[in-house]
Tab-separated table of C-alpha atoms in Angstrom:
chain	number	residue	atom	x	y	z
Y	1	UNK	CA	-159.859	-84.525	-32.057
Y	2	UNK	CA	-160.042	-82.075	-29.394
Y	3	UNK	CA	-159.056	-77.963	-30.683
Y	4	UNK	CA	-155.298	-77.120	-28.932
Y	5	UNK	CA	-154.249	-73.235	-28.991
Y	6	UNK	CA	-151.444	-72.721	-29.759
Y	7	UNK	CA	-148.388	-70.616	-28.060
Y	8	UNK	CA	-145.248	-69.433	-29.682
Y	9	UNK	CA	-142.472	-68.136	-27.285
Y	10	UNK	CA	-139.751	-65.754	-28.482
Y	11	UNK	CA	-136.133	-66.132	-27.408
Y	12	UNK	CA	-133.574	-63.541	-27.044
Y	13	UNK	CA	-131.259	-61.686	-28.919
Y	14	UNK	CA	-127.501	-61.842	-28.661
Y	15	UNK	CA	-125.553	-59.147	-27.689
Y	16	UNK	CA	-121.826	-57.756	-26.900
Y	17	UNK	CA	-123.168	-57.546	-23.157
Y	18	UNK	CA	-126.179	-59.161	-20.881
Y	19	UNK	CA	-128.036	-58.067	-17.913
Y	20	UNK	CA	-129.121	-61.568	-16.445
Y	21	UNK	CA	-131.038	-61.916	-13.074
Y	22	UNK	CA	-129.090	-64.254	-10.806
Y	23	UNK	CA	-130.832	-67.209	-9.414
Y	24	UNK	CA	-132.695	-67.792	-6.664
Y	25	UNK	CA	-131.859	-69.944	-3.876
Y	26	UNK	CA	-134.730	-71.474	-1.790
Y	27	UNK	CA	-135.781	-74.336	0.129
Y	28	UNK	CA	-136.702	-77.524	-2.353
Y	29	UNK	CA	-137.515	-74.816	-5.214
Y	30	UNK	CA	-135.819	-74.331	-8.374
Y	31	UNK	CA	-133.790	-71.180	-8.841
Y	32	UNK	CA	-134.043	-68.555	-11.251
Y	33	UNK	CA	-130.968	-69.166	-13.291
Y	34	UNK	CA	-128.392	-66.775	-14.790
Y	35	UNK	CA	-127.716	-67.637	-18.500
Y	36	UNK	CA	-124.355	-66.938	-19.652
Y	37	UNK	CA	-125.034	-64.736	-22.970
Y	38	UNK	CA	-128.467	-64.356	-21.815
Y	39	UNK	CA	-130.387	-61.185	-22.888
Y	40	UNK	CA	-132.812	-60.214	-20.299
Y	41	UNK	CA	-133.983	-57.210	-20.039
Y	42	UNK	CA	-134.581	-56.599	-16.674
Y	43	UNK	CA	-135.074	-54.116	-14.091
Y	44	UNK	CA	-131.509	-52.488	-12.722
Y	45	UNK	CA	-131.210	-53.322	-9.040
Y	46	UNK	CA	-129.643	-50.017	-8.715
Y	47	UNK	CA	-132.883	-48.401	-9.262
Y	48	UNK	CA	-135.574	-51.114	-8.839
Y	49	UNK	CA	-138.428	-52.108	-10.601
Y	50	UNK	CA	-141.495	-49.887	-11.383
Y	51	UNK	CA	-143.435	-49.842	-8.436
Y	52	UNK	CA	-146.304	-49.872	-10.095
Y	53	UNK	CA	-145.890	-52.997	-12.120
Y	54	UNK	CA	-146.706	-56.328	-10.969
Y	55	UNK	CA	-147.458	-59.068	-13.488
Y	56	UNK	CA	-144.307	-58.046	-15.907
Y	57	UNK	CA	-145.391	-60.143	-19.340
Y	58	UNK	CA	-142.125	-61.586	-21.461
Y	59	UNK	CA	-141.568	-59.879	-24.856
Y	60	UNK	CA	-138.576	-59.632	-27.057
Y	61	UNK	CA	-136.661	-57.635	-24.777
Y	62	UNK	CA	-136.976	-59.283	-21.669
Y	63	UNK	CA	-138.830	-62.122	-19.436
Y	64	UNK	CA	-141.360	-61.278	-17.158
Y	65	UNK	CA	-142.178	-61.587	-13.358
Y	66	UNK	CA	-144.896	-61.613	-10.902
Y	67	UNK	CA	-145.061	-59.560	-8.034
Y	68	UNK	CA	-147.145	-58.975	-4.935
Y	69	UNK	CA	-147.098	-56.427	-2.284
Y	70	UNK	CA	-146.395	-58.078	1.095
Y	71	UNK	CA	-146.338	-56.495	4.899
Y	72	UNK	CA	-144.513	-58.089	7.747
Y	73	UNK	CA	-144.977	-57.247	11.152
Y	74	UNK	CA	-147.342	-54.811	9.693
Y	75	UNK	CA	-144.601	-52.968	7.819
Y	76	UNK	CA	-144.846	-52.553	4.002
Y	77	UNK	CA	-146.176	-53.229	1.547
Y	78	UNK	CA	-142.809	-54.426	0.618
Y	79	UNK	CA	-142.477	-56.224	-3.277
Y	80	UNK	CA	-142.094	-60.178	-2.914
Y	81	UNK	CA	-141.473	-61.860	-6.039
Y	82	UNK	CA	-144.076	-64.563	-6.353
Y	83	UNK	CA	-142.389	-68.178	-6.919
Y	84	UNK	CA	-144.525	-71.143	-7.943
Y	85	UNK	CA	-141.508	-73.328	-7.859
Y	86	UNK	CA	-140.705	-72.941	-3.930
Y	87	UNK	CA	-142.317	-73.628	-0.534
Y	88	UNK	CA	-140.322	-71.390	1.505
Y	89	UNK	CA	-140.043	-67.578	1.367
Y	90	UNK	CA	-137.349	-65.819	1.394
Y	91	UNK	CA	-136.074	-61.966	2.009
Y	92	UNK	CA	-133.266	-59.348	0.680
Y	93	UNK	CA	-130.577	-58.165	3.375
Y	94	UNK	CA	-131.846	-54.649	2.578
Y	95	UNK	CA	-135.060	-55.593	3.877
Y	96	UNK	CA	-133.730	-57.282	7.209
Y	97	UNK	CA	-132.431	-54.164	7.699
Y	98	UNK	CA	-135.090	-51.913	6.950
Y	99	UNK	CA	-137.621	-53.630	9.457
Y	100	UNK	CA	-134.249	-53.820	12.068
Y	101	UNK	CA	-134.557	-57.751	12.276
Y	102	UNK	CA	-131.808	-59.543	13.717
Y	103	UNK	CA	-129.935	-62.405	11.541
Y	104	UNK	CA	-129.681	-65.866	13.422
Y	105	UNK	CA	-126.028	-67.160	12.184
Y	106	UNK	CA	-125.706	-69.894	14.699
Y	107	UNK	CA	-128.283	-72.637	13.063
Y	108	UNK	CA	-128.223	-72.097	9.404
Y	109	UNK	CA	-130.692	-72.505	7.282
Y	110	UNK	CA	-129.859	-75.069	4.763
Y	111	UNK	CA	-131.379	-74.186	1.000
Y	112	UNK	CA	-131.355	-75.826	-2.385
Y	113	UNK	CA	-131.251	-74.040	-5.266
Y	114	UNK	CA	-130.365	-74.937	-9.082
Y	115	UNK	CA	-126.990	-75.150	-9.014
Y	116	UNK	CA	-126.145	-76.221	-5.549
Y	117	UNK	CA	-126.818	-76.256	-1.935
Y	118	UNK	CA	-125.773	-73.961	1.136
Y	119	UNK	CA	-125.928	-72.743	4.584
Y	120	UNK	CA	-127.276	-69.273	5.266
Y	121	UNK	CA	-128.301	-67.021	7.717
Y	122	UNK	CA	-132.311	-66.368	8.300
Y	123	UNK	CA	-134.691	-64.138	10.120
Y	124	UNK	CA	-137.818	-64.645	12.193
Y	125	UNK	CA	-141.083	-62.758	11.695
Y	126	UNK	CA	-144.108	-62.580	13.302
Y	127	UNK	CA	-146.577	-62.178	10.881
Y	128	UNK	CA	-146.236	-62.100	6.481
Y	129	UNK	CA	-149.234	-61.232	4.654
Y	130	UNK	CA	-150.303	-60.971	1.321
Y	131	UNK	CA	-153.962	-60.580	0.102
Y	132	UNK	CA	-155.594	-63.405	1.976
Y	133	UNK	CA	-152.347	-64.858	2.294
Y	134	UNK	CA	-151.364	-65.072	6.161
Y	135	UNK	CA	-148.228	-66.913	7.307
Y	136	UNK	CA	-147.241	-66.627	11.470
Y	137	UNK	CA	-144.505	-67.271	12.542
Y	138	UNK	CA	-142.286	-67.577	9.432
Y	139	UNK	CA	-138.457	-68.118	9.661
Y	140	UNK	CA	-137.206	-66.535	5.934
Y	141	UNK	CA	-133.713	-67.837	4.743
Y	142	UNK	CA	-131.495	-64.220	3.806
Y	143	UNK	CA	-131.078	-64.045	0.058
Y	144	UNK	CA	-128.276	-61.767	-0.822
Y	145	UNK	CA	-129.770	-58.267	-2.696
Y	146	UNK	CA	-128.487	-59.244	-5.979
Y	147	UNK	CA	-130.233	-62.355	-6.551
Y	148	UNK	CA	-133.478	-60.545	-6.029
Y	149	UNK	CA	-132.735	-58.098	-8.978
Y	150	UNK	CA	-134.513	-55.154	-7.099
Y	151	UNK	CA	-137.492	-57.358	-5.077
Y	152	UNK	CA	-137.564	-56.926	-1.466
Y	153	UNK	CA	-138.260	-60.885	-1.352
Y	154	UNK	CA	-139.906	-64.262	-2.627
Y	155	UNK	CA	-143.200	-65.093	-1.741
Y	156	UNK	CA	-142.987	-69.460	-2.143
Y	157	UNK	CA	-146.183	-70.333	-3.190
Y	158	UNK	CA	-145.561	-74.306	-3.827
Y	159	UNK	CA	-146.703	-74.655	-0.111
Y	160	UNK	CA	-150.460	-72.938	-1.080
Y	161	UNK	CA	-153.337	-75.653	0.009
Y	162	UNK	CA	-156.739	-73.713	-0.073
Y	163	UNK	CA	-155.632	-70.866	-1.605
Y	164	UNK	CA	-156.192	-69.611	-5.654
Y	165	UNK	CA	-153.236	-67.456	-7.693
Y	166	UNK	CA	-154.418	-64.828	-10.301
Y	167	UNK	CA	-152.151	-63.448	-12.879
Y	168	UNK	CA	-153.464	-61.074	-15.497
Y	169	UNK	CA	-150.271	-59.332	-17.524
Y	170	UNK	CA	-153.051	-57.601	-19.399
Y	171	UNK	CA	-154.147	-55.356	-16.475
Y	172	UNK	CA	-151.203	-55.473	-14.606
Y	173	UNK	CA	-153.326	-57.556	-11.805
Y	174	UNK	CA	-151.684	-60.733	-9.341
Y	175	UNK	CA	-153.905	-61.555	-6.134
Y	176	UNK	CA	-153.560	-64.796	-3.692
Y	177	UNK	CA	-157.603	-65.438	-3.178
Y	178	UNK	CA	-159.536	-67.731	-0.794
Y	179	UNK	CA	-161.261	-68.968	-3.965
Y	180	UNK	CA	-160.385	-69.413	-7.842
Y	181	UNK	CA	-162.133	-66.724	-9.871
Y	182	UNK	CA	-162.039	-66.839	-13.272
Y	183	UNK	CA	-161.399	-63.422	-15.475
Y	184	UNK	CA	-163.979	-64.555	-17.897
Y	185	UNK	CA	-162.600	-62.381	-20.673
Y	186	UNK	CA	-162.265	-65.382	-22.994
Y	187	UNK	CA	-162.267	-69.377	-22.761
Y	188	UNK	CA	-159.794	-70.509	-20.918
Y	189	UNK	CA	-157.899	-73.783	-20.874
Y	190	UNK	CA	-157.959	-75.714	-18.323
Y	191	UNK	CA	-154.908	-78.041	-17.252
Y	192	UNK	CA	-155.600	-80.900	-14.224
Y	193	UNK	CA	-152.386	-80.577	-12.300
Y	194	UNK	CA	-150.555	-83.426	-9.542
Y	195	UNK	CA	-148.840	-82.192	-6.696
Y	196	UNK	CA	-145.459	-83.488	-6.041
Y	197	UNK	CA	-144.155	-83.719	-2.042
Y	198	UNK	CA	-142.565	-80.683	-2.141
Y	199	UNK	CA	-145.571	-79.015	-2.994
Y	200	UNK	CA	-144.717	-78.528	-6.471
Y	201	UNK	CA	-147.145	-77.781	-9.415
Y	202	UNK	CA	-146.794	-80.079	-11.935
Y	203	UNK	CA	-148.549	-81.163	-15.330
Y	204	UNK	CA	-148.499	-84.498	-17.082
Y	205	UNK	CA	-146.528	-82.918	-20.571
Y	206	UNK	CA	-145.356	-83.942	-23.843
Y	207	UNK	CA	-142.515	-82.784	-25.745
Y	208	UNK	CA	-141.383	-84.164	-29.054
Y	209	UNK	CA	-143.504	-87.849	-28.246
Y	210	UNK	CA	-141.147	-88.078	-24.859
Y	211	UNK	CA	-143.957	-87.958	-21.675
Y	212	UNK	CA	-142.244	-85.665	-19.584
Y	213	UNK	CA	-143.217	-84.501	-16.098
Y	214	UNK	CA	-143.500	-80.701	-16.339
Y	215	UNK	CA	-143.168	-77.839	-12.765
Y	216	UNK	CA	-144.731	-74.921	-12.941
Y	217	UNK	CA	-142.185	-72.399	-11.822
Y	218	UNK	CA	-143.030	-68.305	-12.008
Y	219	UNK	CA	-139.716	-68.085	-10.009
Y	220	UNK	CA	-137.839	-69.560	-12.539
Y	221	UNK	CA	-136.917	-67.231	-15.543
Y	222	UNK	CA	-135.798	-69.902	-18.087
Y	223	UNK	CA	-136.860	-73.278	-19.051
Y	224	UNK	CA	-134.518	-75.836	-17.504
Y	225	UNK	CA	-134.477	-79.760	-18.287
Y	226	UNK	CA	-132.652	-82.620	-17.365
Y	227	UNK	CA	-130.312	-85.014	-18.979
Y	228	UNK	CA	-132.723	-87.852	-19.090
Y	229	UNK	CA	-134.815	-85.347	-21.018
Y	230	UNK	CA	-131.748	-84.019	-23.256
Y	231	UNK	CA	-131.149	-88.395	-23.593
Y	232	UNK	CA	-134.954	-89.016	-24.268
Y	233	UNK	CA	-135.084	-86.095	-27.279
Y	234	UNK	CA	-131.267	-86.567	-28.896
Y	235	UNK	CA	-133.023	-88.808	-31.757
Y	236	UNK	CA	-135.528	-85.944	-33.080
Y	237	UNK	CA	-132.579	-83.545	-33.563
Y	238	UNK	CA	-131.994	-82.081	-36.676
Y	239	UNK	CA	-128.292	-83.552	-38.353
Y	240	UNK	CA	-126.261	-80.361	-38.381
Y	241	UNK	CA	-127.821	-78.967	-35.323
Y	242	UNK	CA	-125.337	-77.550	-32.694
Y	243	UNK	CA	-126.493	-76.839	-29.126
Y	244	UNK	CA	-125.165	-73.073	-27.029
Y	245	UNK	CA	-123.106	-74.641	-24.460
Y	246	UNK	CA	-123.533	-71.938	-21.775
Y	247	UNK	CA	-123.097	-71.723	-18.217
Y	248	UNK	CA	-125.873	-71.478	-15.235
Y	249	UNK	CA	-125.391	-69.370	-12.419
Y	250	UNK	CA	-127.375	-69.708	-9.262
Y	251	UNK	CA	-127.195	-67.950	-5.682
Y	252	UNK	CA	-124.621	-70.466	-4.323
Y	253	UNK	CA	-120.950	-70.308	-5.489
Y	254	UNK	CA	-121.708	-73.632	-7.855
Y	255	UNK	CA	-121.765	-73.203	-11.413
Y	256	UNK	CA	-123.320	-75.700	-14.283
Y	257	UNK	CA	-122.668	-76.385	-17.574
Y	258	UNK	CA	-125.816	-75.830	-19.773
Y	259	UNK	CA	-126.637	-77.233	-23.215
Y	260	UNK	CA	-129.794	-74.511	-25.100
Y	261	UNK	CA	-131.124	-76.249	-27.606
Y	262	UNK	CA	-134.388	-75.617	-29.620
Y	263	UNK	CA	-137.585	-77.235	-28.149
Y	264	UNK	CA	-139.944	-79.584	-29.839
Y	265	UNK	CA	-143.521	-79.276	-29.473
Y	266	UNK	CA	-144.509	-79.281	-25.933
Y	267	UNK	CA	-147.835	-80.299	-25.505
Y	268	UNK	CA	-149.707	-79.856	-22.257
Y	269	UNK	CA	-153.239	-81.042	-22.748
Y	270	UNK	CA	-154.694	-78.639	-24.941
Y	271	UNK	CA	-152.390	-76.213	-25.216
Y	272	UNK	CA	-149.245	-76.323	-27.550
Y	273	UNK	CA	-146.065	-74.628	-27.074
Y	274	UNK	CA	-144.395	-73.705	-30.603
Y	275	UNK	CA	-140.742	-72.288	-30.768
Y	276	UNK	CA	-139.632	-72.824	-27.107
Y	277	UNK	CA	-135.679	-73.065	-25.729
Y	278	UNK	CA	-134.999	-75.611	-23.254
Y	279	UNK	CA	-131.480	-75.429	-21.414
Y	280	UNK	CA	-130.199	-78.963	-20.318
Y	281	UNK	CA	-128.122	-79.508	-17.514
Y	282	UNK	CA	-127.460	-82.452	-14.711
Y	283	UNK	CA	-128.794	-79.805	-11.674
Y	284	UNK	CA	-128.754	-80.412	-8.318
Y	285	UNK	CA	-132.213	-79.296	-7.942
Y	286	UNK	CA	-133.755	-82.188	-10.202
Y	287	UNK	CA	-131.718	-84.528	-7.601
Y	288	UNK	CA	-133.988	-83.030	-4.838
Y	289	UNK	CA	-136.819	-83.323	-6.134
Y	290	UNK	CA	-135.829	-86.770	-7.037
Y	291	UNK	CA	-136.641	-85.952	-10.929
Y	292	UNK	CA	-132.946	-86.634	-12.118
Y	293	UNK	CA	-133.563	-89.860	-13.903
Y	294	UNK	CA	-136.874	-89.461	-15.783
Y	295	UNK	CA	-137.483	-87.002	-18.374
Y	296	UNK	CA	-138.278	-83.444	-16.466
Y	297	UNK	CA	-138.941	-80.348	-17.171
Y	298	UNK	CA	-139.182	-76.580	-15.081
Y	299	UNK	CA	-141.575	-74.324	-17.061
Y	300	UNK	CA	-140.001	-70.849	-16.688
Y	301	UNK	CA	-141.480	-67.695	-17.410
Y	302	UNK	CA	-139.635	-67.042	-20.672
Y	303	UNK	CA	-143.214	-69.451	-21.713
Y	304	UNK	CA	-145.009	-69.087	-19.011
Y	305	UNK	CA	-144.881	-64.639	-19.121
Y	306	UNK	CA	-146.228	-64.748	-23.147
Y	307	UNK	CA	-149.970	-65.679	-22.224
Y	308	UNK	CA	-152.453	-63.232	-20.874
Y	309	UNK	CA	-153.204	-64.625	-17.898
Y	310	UNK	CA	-152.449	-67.360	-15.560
Y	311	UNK	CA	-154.757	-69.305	-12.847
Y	312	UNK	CA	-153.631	-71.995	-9.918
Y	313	UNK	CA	-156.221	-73.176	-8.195
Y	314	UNK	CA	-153.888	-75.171	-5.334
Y	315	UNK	CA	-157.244	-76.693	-3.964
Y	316	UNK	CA	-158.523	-78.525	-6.852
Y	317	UNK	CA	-155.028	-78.477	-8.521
Y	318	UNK	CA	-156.494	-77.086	-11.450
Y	319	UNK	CA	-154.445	-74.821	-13.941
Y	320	UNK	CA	-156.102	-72.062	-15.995
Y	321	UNK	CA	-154.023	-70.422	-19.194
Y	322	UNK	CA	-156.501	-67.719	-21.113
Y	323	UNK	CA	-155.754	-65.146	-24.141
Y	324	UNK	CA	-152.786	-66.726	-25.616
Y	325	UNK	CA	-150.674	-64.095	-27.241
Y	326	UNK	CA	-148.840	-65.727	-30.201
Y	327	UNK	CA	-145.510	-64.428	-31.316
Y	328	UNK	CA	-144.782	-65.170	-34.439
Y	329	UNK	CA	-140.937	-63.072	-34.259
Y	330	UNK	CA	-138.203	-65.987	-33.559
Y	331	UNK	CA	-134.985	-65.040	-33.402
Y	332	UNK	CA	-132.218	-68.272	-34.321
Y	333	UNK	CA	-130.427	-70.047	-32.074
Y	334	UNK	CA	-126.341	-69.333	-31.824
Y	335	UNK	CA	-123.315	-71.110	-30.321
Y	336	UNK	CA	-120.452	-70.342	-29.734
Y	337	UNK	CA	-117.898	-69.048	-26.430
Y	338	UNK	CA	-120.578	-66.800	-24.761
Y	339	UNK	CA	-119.563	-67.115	-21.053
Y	340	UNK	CA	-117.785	-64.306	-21.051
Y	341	UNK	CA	-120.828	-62.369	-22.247
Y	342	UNK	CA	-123.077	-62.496	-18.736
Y	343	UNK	CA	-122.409	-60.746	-16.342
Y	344	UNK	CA	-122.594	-62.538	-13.009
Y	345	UNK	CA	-124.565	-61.764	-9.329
């Protein structure tokens, strides 16, 4: 029997109040959803994020994010949040108006995000680049400042072909390469990947005996499933065990209903994930993607943010995890009215 690692994920403690990033709303992506009674500590988009910090790892206190430093129109660098889980980029109204772009409001760009669909205003530029990353011509839907939690934009990298994606939270390091490079510090584990239409990374998983198809999503901050996966799982539940019904807030004016509830094992080739949360819902973004009526699953970074480092090689559609960090802290799951807890974007 081939050796699995192992990866325990910590969730988050309850409190009397919650700083929750709001979602984000992109073209066929998933959005980074707002929790009700979340804890996330996160940066305050009063002040922004440390500058310095790009590849934010998830602890106790709060779930991670990548970064990269993007220029447009040869302006910058500017701070993109880099989104796994989307093939369009998108940018804050602060920026727009920073670089003194003008909105286009008659033809709206239609997006899709977690919760819902909508019609928004977007900007042309001439030129976006990142590390080798160069896109021309690139019309970027207008996210509203909140939603980006302090980023100047999102950086959709579901659309990458040729290109590689290096993440090392141990030295602070996230690059978009012409070729995969491998840190080498340790033996990494190495997951084939499928590519859906959208562009999406996804990996053949299984969770609790139910074969589940899995998205890779570093845009997404929590892991989301879908009702045929909540359907697939109800038999392995524990009697006695009461899900957090809890409400998801994206970037539109929609709000869902979510059901967290305790993960089984998830098993993704030879890496096991021990001590997950999954939050269940019947969102519009699984309709899109036309996932709604087999098990699916969007792998946020409240798992994805507790290994060392993560590799996407788009080319060969190869996945590399290395240095797991297991977490052996768990705190227990609650219910109970927490809407009123979150506060919203």
């Amino acid at each position: 029997m081939r050796d699995q690692a192992i990866l325990r994920c910590q969730t988050h403690k309850n409190a009397a109040t919650a700083r929750c990033l709001a979602g984000l709303l992109l073209l066929c992506l998933t959005a980074r959803a707002v929790i009700a009674g979340d804890v996330l500590g996160t940066a305050d988009p009063a002040t922004g994020p440390d500058d310095s910090v790009f590849a934010l790892p998830t602890t106790r206190d709060h779930i991670g994010r990548v970064l990269v430093p993007v220029t447009i129109n040869g302006h910058g660098p500017f701070r993109f949040i880099v989104d796994t889980g989307a093939n369009h980029s998108t940018i804050a109204p602060r920026t727009v108006q920073t670089l003194g772009l003008t909105p286009t409001q008659e033809t709206p760009f239609h997006v899709d995000g977690i919760t819902g669909d909508a019609q928004v205003a977007f900007v042309t530029v001439d030129v976006l680049r990142s590390g080798d990353l160069t896109i021309d011509g690139a019309a970027l839907p207008i996210i509203w400042a909140p939603v980006m939690a302090g980023a100047d934009g999102i950086l959709g990298a579901a659309g990458l072909t040729e290109k590689s994606l290096l993440i090392d939270f141990q030295r602070n390091r996230v690059e978009i390469a012409h070729h995969f490079q491998a840190l080498g510090r340790s033996p990494a584990i190495k997951i084939h990947a499928l590519r859906l239409t959208h562009g999406l990374i996804t990996l053949d998983t299984v969770i609790g005996g139910v074969r589940t198809c899995a998205i890779l999503d570093t845009g997404s901050e929590r892991t989301l499933g879908n009702l045929a996966l909540r359907d697939a799982l109800k038999t392995q539940r524990k009697p006695g065990s009461i899900a957090v019904v809890t409400s998801v807030y994206g970037a539109t004016q929609a709000v869902e209903p979510g059901e967290l509830q305790r993960a089984p094992t998830i098993v993704l080739d030879g890496l096991r994930i021990t001590d997950a949360e999954i939050v269940y819902g019947d969102f519009h973004i699984f309709k899109v993607w036309a996932l709604d009526h087999k098990p699916a699953l969007i792998l946020g970074m409240d798992v994805l943010g507790t290994v060392a480092s993560l590799s996407i090689d788009f080319k060969n559609q190869d996945v590399y995890v290395e240095g797991l960090r297991n977490v052996t802290h768990s705190m227990p799951v609650t219910h109970g009215d927490i809407n009123n807890m979150a506060i919203k974007h």
